[in-house]
Amino acid sequence: MSELERWEVEVSNELEKMEADAQMGTERWQRSSIYKVPASIADTNRKVYTPQTVSFGPYHYGKPHLIPMEEHKRRALLHFLKRANKPLKLFVGAIAEEIRCLKDSYYDINEQWEQDDGRFVQLMILDGCFMLEFLRVANSLINDYAGDDPIFGDRGRYSIMPYIRVDMLMLENQLPLLVLHKLVAVHSGKPDGELINKLILKFCFPEFTSVPLGKCLHVLDIYRKIQIFEFGIKRTNITGRLRTRYENTEIDLSATDLSDSGIRFKKSRERSIRSISFRSGVLKLPAMIFDLQTEQSMLNLMAFEWSHSGISIEVTEYIFFMYNLIRSDRDVELLRSYGIIQNYIDNDKDVVQLLSSLSRNSIMSPDSNLYDVCLEVNEYSKRPWNKCRAYLIRNYFRNPWAVVNLIAAIILFFLTFAQTVFTIYPYYHSNEPRPRTP
């Protein structure tokens, strides 16, 4: 058989298996929720996707700079078991029952973890107990660690916990919440589906006491759901007339230009990006915080949306939307005056640069609510009077001296006109024919 004939047979066999493989691939995508960030994205800023203090799960386990934390994981396990007063065997059995589901949560697990069930169960228990203890200490639910404990003591709360929080929001460093649910069920003797959600929610967003989030995949999934949670918001769709009139997905003008066009800005009461709306010339936006963790959290949220097929890309679209609004430090200053931008980094120019960096992999779907808002804003700003108003403000009213000069020119014009009238009027009046007397 020639090389070409062997290749034909090989392709024929692959075609026969293709349907079955496609079904298996679809099921695998549906079960997966923790991914490695593609090299094309991660190579631009690898640090924001790589944990620096603690590893959760198999992707970064054993890296030299993360090994020192393994000692503290063991201590957390001992505290957890002592408090539970139950043998480790019960927890091992509970995790082992779900081992297939837990492994499938990782889309790119290597052969080492795939073949060694015992080691994988040990990893899940150590990481799960450490995360549970961390969340309980952070929420002040337990206090049986020494005061000088480097992680769970008073000093650790301020020096180490902020860095662990950053690592917990990295896509490649997620732990399936199923692990925590199983550990809590064995510990308390009964399952509690909302307990873990509440712990993570209160840790990430202390202002929220209780929000029904339903089934969640991991910490990053909960963090994202709060960003897009509707809180009873009613979403409205724009009319089809506007959709056919404009095809671009960008806002044509920056925040300051929109303000010149008569558009007013208002801070939304909700923090959800779904609260963005435009009605009667008012663009309502939620507060957006810029601090040292913004870049890391947003990039990982966007990477999660790109990787996971079961969710929308609303955070990605939100970054695209805000980048359209903010094109200079003057735009930042304007939105900051309304409380929409809360800047905790160096200056307003850094906010512009950060948004520019975040927007490299951002897009907007024509089916999104933000796309409708863009169309409405563009339609409003292009009305003749609003365009004229924006032109006058942009060219004459930004500079105070330009305003003075314009007013002076108008006054001079009326004075000149009045002088001309008073000069011409006597001439015409003197040449009028006088009435003849009988």
Coordinates of N, CA, C and O in Angstrom, one line a residue, residues 347-431:
N347 N -2.7 58.8 38.6 CA -3.4 60.0 38.1 C -4.4 59.5 37.0 O -4.5 58.4 36.7
D348 N -5.1 60.5 36.4 CA -6.1 60.2 35.5 C -5.5 59.7 34.2 O -6.2 58.9 33.5
K349 N -4.3 60.1 33.8 CA -3.7 59.5 32.6 C -3.4 58.0 32.7 O -3.5 57.3 31.7
D350 N -3.2 57.6 33.9 CA -2.9 56.1 34.1 C -4.2 55.3 33.9 O -4.2 54.2 33.4
V351 N -5.4 55.9 34.2 CA -6.7 55.3 33.9 C -6.9 55.1 32.4 O -7.3 54.0 32.0
V352 N -6.5 56.1 31.7 CA -6.6 56.0 30.2 C -5.7 54.9 29.7 O -6.2 54.1 28.8
Q353 N -4.5 54.9 30.1 CA -3.6 53.9 29.7 C -4.0 52.5 30.1 O -3.9 51.5 29.3
L354 N -4.6 52.3 31.3 CA -5.0 51.0 31.7 C -6.2 50.5 30.9 O -6.3 49.4 30.5
L355 N -7.2 51.4 30.6 CA -8.3 51.0 29.7 C -7.8 50.7 28.3 O -8.4 49.8 27.7
S356 N -6.8 51.4 27.9 CA -6.3 51.1 26.5 C -5.7 49.7 26.5 O -5.9 49.0 25.6
S357 N -5.0 49.4 27.6 CA -4.4 48.0 27.7 C -5.5 46.9 27.8 O -5.4 45.9 27.1
L358 N -6.5 47.2 28.6 CA -7.5 46.2 28.8 C -8.3 46.0 27.5 O -8.8 44.9 27.2
S359 N -8.5 47.0 26.7 CA -9.4 46.9 25.5 C -8.8 46.2 24.3 O -9.4 46.0 23.3
R360 N -7.5 45.8 24.4 CA -6.9 45.1 23.3 C -7.6 43.9 22.8 O -7.7 43.6 21.6
N361 N -8.2 43.1 23.7 CA -8.9 41.9 23.3 C -10.4 42.1 23.6 O -11.1 41.1 23.8
S362 N -10.9 43.3 23.6 CA -12.4 43.5 23.8 C -13.1 43.8 22.6 O -12.6 44.3 21.6
I363 N -14.4 43.3 22.5 CA -15.3 43.5 21.4 C -16.6 43.8 22.0 O -16.9 43.7 23.2
M364 N -17.6 44.0 21.1 CA -19.0 44.2 21.5 C -19.9 43.4 20.5 O -19.8 43.6 19.3
S365 N -20.8 42.6 21.1 CA -21.7 41.9 20.2 C -22.9 42.8 19.9 O -23.4 43.5 20.7
P366 N -23.4 42.7 18.6 CA -24.6 43.5 18.2 C -25.8 43.1 19.0 O -26.8 43.8 19.0
D367 N -25.8 41.9 19.7 CA -27.0 41.5 20.4 C -27.0 42.0 21.9 O -27.9 41.7 22.6
S368 N -25.9 42.7 22.3 CA -25.8 43.1 23.7 C -26.6 44.3 24.0 O -26.9 45.1 23.1
N369 N -26.9 44.5 25.3 CA -27.7 45.7 25.7 C -26.8 46.9 25.5 O -27.3 48.0 25.2
L370 N -25.5 46.8 25.7 CA -24.6 48.0 25.6 C -24.6 48.5 24.1 O -24.4 49.7 23.9
Y371 N -24.7 47.6 23.2 CA -24.8 48.0 21.8 C -26.0 48.9 21.5 O -25.9 49.9 20.8
D372 N -27.1 48.5 22.2 CA -28.3 49.3 22.1 C -28.1 50.7 22.6 O -28.5 51.7 22.1
V373 N -27.3 50.8 23.8 CA -27.0 52.1 24.4 C -26.2 52.9 23.5 O -26.4 54.1 23.3
C374 N -25.2 52.3 22.8 CA -24.3 53.0 21.9 C -25.1 53.6 20.8 O -24.9 54.8 20.4
L375 N -26.1 52.9 20.2 CA -26.9 53.4 19.2 C -27.7 54.6 19.6 O -27.8 55.6 18.9
E376 N -28.3 54.5 20.8 CA -29.1 55.6 21.3 C -28.3 56.8 21.5 O -28.7 57.9 21.2
V377 N -27.1 56.6 22.1 CA -26.2 57.8 22.4 C -25.8 58.5 21.1 O -25.8 59.7 21.0
N378 N -25.4 57.7 20.1 CA -25.0 58.2 18.8 C -26.1 59.0 18.1 O -25.9 60.0 17.6
E379 N -27.3 58.4 18.2 CA -28.5 59.0 17.5 C -28.8 60.4 18.2 O -29.1 61.3 17.5
Y380 N -28.7 60.4 19.5 CA -29.0 61.6 20.2 C -28.0 62.7 19.9 O -28.3 63.9 19.7
S381 N -26.7 62.3 19.9 CA -25.6 63.3 19.7 C -25.6 63.8 18.3 O -25.0 64.9 18.1
K382 N -26.2 63.1 17.3 CA -26.2 63.6 15.9 C -27.4 64.4 15.5 O -27.5 64.8 14.4
R383 N -28.2 64.7 16.5 CA -29.3 65.6 16.1 C -28.8 67.0 15.8 O -27.8 67.4 16.5
P384 N -29.3 67.7 14.9 CA -28.7 69.0 14.4 C -28.4 70.0 15.5 O -27.3 70.5 15.6
W385 N -29.4 70.2 16.4 CA -29.1 71.2 17.5 C -28.0 70.7 18.4 O -27.1 71.5 18.8
N386 N -28.0 69.4 18.7 CA -26.9 68.9 19.6 C -25.5 69.0 18.9 O -24.5 69.3 19.6
K387 N -25.5 68.7 17.6 CA -24.2 68.8 16.9 C -23.7 70.3 16.9 O -22.6 70.6 17.1
C388 N -24.7 71.2 16.7 CA -24.3 72.6 16.6 C -23.8 73.1 18.0 O -22.9 73.8 18.1
R389 N -24.6 72.6 19.0 CA -24.2 73.0 20.4 C -22.8 72.5 20.7 O -22.0 73.2 21.3
A390 N -22.5 71.2 20.3 CA -21.2 70.7 20.6 C -20.1 71.4 19.9 O -19.0 71.7 20.4
Y391 N -20.4 71.8 18.6 CA -19.4 72.6 17.8 C -19.1 73.9 18.5 O -17.9 74.3 18.6
L392 N -20.1 74.6 19.0 CA -19.9 75.9 19.6 C -19.1 75.8 20.9 O -18.2 76.6 21.1
I393 N -19.5 74.8 21.7 CA -18.7 74.6 22.9 C -17.3 74.2 22.7 O -16.4 74.7 23.3
R394 N -17.1 73.3 21.7 CA -15.8 72.8 21.5 C -14.9 73.9 20.9 O -13.7 73.9 21.2
N395 N -15.4 74.8 20.1 CA -14.5 75.7 19.5 C -14.5 77.1 20.1 O -13.6 77.9 19.8
Y396 N -15.6 77.4 20.9 CA -15.7 78.8 21.4 C -15.8 78.9 22.9 O -15.4 79.9 23.5
F397 N -16.4 77.9 23.5 CA -16.7 78.0 24.9 C -15.8 77.3 25.9 O -16.0 77.3 27.1
R398 N -14.8 76.5 25.4 CA -13.9 75.8 26.3 C -12.9 76.8 26.9 O -12.6 76.7 28.1
N399 N -12.4 77.7 26.1 CA -11.4 78.7 26.6 C -12.2 79.9 27.2 O -12.9 80.5 26.4
P400 N -12.0 80.3 28.4 CA -12.7 81.5 29.0 C -12.4 82.7 28.2 O -13.3 83.6 28.0
W401 N -11.2 82.9 27.6 CA -10.9 84.1 26.9 C -11.6 84.1 25.5 O -12.0 85.1 25.0
A402 N -11.9 82.9 25.0 CA -12.6 82.8 23.8 C -14.1 83.2 24.0 O -14.7 83.8 23.2
V403 N -14.6 82.9 25.2 CA -16.0 83.3 25.5 C -16.0 84.8 25.6 O -17.0 85.5 25.1
V404 N -15.0 85.4 26.3 CA -15.0 86.9 26.4 C -14.9 87.5 25.1 O -15.6 88.5 24.8
N405 N -14.0 87.0 24.2 CA -13.9 87.5 22.9 C -15.2 87.4 22.1 O -15.6 88.4 21.3
L406 N -15.9 86.3 22.2 CA -17.1 86.1 21.5 C -18.2 87.1 22.0 O -18.9 87.7 21.2
I407 N -18.3 87.3 23.3 CA -19.3 88.2 23.8 C -18.9 89.7 23.4 O -19.8 90.4 23.0
A408 N -17.6 90.0 23.4 CA -17.2 91.3 23.0 C -17.5 91.5 21.5 O -18.0 92.6 21.1
A409 N -17.3 90.5 20.7 CA -17.6 90.6 19.3 C -19.1 90.8 19.0 O -19.5 91.6 18.2
I410 N -20.0 90.1 19.8 CA -21.4 90.3 19.7 C -21.8 91.7 20.1 O -22.6 92.3 19.4
I411 N -21.3 92.2 21.2 CA -21.6 93.5 21.6 C -21.1 94.6 20.6 O -21.9 95.5 20.2
L412 N -19.9 94.3 20.1 CA -19.4 95.3 19.1 C -20.3 95.2 17.8 O -20.5 96.3 17.2
F413 N -20.8 94.1 17.4 CA -21.6 93.9 16.3 C -22.9 94.8 16.5 O -23.3 95.5 15.6
F414 N -23.5 94.6 17.6 CA -24.8 95.3 17.9 C -24.5 96.8 18.0 O -25.3 97.7 17.5
L415 N -23.4 97.2 18.6 CA -23.1 98.7 18.7 C -22.9 99.2 17.3 O -23.3 100.3 16.9
T416 N -22.1 98.5 16.4 CA -21.9 98.9 15.1 C -23.2 99.0 14.3 O -23.4 100.0 13.5
F417 N -24.0 98.0 14.5 CA -25.3 98.1 13.8 C -26.2 99.3 14.3 O -26.8 100.0 13.4
A418 N -26.2 99.5 15.6 CA -26.9 100.7 16.1 C -26.4 102.0 15.6 O -27.1 102.9 15.2
Q419 N -25.1 102.1 15.5 CA -24.5 103.3 15.0 C -24.8 103.5 13.5 O -25.1 104.7 13.1
T420 N -24.8 102.5 12.8 CA -25.2 102.6 11.3 C -26.6 103.0 11.2 O -27.0 103.9 10.3
V421 N -27.5 102.5 12.0 CA -28.9 102.8 11.9 C -29.1 104.3 12.3 O -29.8 105.0 11.5
F422 N -28.5 104.8 13.3 CA -28.6 106.2 13.7 C -28.0 107.1 12.7 O -28.3 108.3 12.7
T423 N -27.0 106.6 12.0 CA -26.3 107.5 11.0 C -27.2 107.6 9.7 O -27.3 108.7 9.1
I424 N -27.8 106.6 9.3 CA -28.6 106.5 8.1 C -30.0 107.1 8.3 O -30.6 107.8 7.4
Y425 N -30.6 106.9 9.5 CA -31.9 107.4 9.7 C -32.2 108.9 9.5 O -33.1 109.2 8.8
P426 N -31.3 109.8 9.9 CA -31.6 111.2 9.7 C -31.6 111.6 8.2 O -32.3 112.5 7.7
Y427 N -30.7 110.9 7.5 CA -30.6 111.2 6.0 C -31.9 110.9 5.3 O -32.4 111.7 4.6
Y428 N -32.4 109.7 5.5 CA -33.7 109.3 4.9 C -34.8 110.2 5.4 O -35.8 110.5 4.7
H429 N -34.8 110.5 6.7 CA -35.8 111.3 7.3 C -35.9 112.7 6.7 O -37.0 113.3 6.5
S430 N -34.7 113.3 6.4 CA -34.6 114.7 5.9 C -35.1 114.7 4.4 O -35.5 115.8 3.9
N431 N -35.0 113.6 3.7 CA -35.3 113.6 2.3 C -36.8 113.2 2.0 O -37.2 113.1 0.8

